[in-house]
Backbone as a chain_set.jsonl record, in Angstrom:
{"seq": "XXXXXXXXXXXXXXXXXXXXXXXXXXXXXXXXXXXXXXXXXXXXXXXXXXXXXXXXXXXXXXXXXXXXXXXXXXXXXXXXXXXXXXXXXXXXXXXXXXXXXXXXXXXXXXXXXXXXXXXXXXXXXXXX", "coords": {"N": [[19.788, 23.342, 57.479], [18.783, 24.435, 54.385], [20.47, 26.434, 51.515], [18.798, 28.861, 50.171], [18.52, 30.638, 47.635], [17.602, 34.256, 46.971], [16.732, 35.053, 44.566], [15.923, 33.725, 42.648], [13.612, 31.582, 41.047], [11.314, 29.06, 42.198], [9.978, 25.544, 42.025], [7.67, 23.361, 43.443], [8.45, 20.569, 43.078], [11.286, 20.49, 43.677], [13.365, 22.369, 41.896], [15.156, 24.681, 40.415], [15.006, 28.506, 39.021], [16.596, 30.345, 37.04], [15.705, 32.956, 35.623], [16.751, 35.402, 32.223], [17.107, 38.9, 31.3], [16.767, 38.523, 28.859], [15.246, 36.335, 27.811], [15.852, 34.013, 28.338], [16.9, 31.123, 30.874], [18.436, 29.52, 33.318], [18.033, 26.097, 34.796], [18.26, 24.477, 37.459], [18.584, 21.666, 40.511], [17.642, 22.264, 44.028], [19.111, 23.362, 46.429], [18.154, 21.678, 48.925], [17.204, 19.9, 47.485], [19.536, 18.488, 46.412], [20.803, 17.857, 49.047], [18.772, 15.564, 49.695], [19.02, 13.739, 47.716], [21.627, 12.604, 48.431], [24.942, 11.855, 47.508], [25.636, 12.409, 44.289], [25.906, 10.262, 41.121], [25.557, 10.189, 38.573], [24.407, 11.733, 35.835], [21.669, 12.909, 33.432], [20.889, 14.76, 31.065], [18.462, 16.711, 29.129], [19.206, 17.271, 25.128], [20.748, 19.339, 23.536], [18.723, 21.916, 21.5], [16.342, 20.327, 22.255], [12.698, 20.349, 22.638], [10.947, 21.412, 25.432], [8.989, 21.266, 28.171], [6.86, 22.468, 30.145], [6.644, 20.667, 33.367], [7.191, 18.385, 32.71], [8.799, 15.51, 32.618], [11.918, 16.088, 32.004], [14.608, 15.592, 32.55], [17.23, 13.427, 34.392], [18.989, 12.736, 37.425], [20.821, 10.758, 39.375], [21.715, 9.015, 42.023], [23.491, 7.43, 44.775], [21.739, 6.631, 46.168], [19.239, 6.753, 45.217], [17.551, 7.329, 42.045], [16.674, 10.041, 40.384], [13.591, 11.992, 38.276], [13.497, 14.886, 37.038], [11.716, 17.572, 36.461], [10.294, 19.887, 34.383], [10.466, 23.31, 34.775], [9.435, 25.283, 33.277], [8.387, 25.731, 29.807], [10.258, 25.447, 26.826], [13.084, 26.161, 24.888], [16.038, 23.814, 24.738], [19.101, 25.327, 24.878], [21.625, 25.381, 25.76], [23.66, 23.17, 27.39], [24.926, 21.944, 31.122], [27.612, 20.734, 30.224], [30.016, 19.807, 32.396], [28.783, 18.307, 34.251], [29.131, 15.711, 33.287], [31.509, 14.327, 33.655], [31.71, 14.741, 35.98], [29.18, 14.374, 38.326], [28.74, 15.154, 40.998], [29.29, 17.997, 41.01], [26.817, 19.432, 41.594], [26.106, 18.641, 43.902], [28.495, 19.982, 45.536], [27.661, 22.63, 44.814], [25.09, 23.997, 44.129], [23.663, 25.483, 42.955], [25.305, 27.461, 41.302], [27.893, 26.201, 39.448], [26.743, 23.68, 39.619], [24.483, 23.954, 37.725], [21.787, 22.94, 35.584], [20.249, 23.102, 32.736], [20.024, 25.415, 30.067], [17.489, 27.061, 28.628], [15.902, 28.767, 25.879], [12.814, 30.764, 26.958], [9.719, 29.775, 26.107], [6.99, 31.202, 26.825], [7.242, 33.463, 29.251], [5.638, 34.193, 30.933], [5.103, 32.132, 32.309], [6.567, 31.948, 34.467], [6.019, 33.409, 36.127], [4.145, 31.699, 37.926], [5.841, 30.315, 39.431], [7.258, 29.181, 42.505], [8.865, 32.126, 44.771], [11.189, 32.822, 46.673], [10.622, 32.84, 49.518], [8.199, 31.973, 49.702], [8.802, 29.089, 48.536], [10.785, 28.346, 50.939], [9.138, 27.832, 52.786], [7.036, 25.94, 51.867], [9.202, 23.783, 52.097], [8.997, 23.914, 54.842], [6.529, 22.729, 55.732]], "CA": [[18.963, 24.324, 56.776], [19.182, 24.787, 52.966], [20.407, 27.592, 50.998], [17.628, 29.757, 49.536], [19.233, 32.134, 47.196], [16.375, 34.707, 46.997], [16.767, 35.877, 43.421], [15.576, 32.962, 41.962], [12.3, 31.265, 41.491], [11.375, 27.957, 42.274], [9.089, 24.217, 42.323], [7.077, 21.892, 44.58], [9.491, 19.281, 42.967], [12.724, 21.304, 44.129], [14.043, 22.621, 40.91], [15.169, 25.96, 40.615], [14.875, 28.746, 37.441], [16.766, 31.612, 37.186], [15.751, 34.13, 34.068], [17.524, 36.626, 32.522], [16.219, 39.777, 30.596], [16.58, 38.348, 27.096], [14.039, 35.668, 27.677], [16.818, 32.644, 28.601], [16.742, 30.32, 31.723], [19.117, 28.294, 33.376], [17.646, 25.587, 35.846], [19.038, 23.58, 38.267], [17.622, 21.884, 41.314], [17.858, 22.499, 44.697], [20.204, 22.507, 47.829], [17.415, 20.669, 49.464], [16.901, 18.704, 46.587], [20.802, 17.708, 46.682], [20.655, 17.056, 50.296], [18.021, 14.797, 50.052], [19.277, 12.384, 46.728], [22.569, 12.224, 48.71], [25.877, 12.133, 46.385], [25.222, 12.093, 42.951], [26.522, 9.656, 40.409], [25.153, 9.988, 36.775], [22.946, 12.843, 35.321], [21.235, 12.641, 32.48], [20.429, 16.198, 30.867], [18.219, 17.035, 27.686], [19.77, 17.694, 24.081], [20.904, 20.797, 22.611], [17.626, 22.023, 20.599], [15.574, 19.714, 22.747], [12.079, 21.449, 23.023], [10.443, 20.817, 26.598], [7.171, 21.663, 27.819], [6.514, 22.921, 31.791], [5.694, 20.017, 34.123], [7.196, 17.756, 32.123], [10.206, 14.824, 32.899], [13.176, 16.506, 30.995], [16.326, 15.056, 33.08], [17.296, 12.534, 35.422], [19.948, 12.907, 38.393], [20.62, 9.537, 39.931], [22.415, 9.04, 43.364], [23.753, 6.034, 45.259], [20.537, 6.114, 46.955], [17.706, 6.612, 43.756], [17.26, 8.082, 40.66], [15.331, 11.165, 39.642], [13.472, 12.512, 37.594], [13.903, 16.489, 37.13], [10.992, 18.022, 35.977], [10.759, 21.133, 33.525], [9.872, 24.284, 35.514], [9.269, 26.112, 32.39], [8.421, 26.117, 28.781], [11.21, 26.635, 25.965], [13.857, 25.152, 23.584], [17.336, 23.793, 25.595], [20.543, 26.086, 24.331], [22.582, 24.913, 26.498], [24.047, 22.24, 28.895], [26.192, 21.772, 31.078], [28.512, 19.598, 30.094], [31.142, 19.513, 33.044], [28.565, 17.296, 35.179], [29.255, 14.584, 32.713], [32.268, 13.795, 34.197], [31.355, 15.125, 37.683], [28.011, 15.042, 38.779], [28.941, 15.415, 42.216], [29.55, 19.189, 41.693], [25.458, 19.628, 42.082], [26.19, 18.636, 45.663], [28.788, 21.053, 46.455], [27.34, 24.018, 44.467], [23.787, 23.478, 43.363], [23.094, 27.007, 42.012], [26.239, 28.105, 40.469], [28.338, 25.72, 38.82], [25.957, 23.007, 39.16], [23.379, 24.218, 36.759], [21.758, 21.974, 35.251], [20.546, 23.058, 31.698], [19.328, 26.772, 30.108], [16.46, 27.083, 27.705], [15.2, 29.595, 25.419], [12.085, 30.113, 27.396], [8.434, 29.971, 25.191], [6.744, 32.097, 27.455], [7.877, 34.279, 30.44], [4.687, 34.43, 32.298], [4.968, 31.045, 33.134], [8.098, 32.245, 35.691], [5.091, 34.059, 37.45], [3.491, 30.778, 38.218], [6.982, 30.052, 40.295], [7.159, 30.245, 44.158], [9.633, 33.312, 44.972], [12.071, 32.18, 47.754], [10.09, 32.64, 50.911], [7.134, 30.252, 49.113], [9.677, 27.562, 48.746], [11.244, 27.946, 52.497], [7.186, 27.42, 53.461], [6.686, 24.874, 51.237], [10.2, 22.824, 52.953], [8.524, 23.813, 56.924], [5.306, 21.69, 55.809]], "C": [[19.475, 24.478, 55.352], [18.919, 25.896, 52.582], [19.574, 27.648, 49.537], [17.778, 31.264, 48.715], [17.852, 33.368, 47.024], [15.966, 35.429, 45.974], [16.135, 34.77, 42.316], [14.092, 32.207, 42.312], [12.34, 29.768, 41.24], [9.575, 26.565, 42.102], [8.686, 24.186, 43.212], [8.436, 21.083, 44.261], [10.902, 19.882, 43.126], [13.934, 21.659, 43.014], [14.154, 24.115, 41.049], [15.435, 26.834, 39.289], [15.735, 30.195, 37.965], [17.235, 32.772, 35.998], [16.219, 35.202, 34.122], [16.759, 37.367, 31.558], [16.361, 39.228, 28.952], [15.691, 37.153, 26.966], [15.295, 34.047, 27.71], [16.729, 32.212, 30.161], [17.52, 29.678, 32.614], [18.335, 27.769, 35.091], [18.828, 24.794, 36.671], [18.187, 22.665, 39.59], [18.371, 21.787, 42.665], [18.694, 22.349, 46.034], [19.532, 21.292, 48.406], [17.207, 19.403, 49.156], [18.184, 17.466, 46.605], [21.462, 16.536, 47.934], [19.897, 15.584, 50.42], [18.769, 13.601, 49.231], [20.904, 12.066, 47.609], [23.908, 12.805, 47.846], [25.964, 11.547, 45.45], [26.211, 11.105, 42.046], [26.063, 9.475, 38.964], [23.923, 11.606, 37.086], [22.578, 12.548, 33.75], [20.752, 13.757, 31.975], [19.907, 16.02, 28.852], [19.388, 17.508, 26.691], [19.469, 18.875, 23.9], [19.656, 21.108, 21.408], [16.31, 20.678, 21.212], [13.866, 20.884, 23.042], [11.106, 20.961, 24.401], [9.242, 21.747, 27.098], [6.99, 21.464, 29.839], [5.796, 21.682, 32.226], [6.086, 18.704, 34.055], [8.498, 17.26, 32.367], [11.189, 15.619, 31.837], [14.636, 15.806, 31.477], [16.146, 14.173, 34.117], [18.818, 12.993, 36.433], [19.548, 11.553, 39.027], [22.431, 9.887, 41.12], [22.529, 7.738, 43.835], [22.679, 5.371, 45.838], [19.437, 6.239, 45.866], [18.478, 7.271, 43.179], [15.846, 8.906, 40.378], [15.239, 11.689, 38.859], [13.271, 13.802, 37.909], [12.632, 17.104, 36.377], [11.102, 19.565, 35.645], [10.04, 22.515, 34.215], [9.221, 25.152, 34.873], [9.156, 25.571, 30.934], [9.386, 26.078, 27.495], [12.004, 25.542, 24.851], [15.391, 24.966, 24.495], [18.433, 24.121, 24.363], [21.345, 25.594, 24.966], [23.033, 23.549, 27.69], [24.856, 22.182, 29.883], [27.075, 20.622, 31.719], [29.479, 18.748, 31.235], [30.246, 18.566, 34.265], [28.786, 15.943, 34.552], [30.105, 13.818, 33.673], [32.696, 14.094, 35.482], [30.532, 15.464, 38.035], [27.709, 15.255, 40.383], [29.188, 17.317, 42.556], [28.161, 19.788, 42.09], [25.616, 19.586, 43.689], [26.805, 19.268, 46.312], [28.387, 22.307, 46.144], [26.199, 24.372, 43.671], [23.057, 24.588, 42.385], [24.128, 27.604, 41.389], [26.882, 27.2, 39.683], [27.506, 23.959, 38.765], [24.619, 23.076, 38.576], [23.303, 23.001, 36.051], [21.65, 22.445, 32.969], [20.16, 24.638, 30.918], [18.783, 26.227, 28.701], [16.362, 28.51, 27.413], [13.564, 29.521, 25.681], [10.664, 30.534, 26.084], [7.489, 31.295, 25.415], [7.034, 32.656, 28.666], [6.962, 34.349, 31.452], [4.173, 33.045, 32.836], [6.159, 31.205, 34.743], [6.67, 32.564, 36.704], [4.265, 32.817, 38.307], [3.876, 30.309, 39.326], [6.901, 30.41, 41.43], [8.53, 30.988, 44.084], [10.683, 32.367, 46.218], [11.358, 31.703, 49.104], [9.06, 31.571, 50.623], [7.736, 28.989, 49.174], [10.031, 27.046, 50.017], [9.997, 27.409, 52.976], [6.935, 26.096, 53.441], [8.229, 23.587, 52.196], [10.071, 22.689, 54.28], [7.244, 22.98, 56.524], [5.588, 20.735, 56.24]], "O": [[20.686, 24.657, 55.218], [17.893, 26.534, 52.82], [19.583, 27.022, 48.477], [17.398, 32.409, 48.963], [16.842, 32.668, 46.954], [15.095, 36.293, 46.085], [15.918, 35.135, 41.16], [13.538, 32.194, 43.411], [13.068, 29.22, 40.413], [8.394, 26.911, 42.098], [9.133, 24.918, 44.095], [9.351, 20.98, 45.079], [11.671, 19.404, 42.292], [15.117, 21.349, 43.155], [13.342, 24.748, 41.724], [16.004, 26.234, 38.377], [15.534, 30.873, 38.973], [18.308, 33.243, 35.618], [16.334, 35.961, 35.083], [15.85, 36.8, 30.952], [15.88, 39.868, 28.017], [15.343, 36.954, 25.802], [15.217, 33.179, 26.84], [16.414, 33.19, 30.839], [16.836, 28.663, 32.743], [18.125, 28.458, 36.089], [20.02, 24.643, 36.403], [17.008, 23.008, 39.681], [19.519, 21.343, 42.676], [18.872, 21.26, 46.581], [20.037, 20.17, 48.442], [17.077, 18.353, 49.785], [18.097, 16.244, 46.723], [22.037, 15.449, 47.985], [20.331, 14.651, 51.096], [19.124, 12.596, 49.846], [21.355, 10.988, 47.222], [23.972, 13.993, 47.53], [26.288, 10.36, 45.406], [27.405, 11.216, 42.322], [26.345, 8.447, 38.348], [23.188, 12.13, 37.923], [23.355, 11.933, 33.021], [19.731, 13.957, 32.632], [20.483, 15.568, 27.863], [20.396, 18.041, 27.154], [18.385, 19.448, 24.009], [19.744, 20.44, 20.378], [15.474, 20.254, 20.415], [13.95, 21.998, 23.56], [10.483, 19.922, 24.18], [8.727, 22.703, 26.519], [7.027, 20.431, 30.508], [4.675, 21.416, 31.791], [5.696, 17.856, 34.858], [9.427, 18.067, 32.404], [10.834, 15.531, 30.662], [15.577, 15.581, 30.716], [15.078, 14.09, 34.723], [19.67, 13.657, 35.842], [18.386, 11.189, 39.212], [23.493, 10.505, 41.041], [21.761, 6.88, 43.4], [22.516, 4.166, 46.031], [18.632, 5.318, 46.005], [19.597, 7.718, 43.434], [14.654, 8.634, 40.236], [16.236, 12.129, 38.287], [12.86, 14.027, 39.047], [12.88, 16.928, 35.184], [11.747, 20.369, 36.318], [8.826, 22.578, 34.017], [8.435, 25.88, 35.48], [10.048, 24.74, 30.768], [9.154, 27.146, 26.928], [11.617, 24.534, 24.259], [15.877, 26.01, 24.929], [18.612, 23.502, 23.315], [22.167, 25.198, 24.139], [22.446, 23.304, 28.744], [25.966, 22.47, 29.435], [27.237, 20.007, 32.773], [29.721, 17.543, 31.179], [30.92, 18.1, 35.184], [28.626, 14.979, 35.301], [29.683, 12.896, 34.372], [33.773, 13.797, 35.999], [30.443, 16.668, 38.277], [26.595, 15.48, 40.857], [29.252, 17.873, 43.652], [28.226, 20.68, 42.936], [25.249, 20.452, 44.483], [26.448, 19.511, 47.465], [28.618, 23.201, 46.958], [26.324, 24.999, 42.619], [22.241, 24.521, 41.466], [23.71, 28.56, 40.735], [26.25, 27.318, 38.633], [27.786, 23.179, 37.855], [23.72, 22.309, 38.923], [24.211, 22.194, 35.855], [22.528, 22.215, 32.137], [19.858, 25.245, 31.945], [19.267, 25.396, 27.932], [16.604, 29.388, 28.242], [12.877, 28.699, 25.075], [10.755, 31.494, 25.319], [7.253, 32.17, 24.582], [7.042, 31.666, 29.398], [7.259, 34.522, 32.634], [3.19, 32.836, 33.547], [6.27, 30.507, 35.751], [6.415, 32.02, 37.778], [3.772, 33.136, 39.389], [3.109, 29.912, 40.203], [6.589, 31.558, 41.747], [9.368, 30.487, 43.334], [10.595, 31.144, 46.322], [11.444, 30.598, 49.64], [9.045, 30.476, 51.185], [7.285, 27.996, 49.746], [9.836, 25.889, 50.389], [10.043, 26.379, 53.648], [6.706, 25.298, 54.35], [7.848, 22.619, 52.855], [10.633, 21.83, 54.959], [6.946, 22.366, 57.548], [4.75, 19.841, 56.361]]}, "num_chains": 1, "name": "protein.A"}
């Protein structure tokens, strides 16, 4: 069973967003998602001032078994990365929502979050 933190909002394509009140982002994607690519070996994460656009390829995560593409859950301009999967993208697999974040954006608009399934939408969407 994969953990479903329930504070955060989520994809179809198993990415996960979790905004804060000043209009910032940080994604990542999902236990499920981790489970499934196996154990990771390269990521590939947008540039600092990168501007990305909801829906849209922004990153890759590649695994012994494929390579994926990460699609943008949201809107915005990327502030941040983080860096420490460079040289360990294996920590996505042991900690997919906390220290494996993937990148945070300044988001464009906010009422694209509403678009997002809530936790229990996602668990639904993984019993199909």
């Amino acid at each position: 069973m994969s953990n479903i933190p329930g504070h955060l909002k989520y994809t179809e394509s198993h990415e996960w967003v979790d905004a804060d009140d000043e209009g910032n982002a940080r994604i990542g994607i999902t236990d499920h998602a981790q489970q499934e690519l196996g154990d990771l070996v390269f990521v590939e994460l947008p540039a600092e001032g990168d501007e990305i656009s909801q829906g849209d390829p922004c990153a890759v995560v590649e695994s012994v078994k494929a390579a994926s593409d990460i699609y943008s859950p949201v809107s915005g301009r990327v502030i941040a990365i983080n860096e420490e999967l460079d040289g360990d993208p294996a920590i996505i697999n042991s900690d997919p929502y906390n220290d494996g974040w993937l990148f945070e954006v300044e988001l464009f608009d906010t009422e694209e979050l509403d678009g997002l399934k809530d936790a229990e939408a996602y668990e639904e969407t993984l019993e199909e």
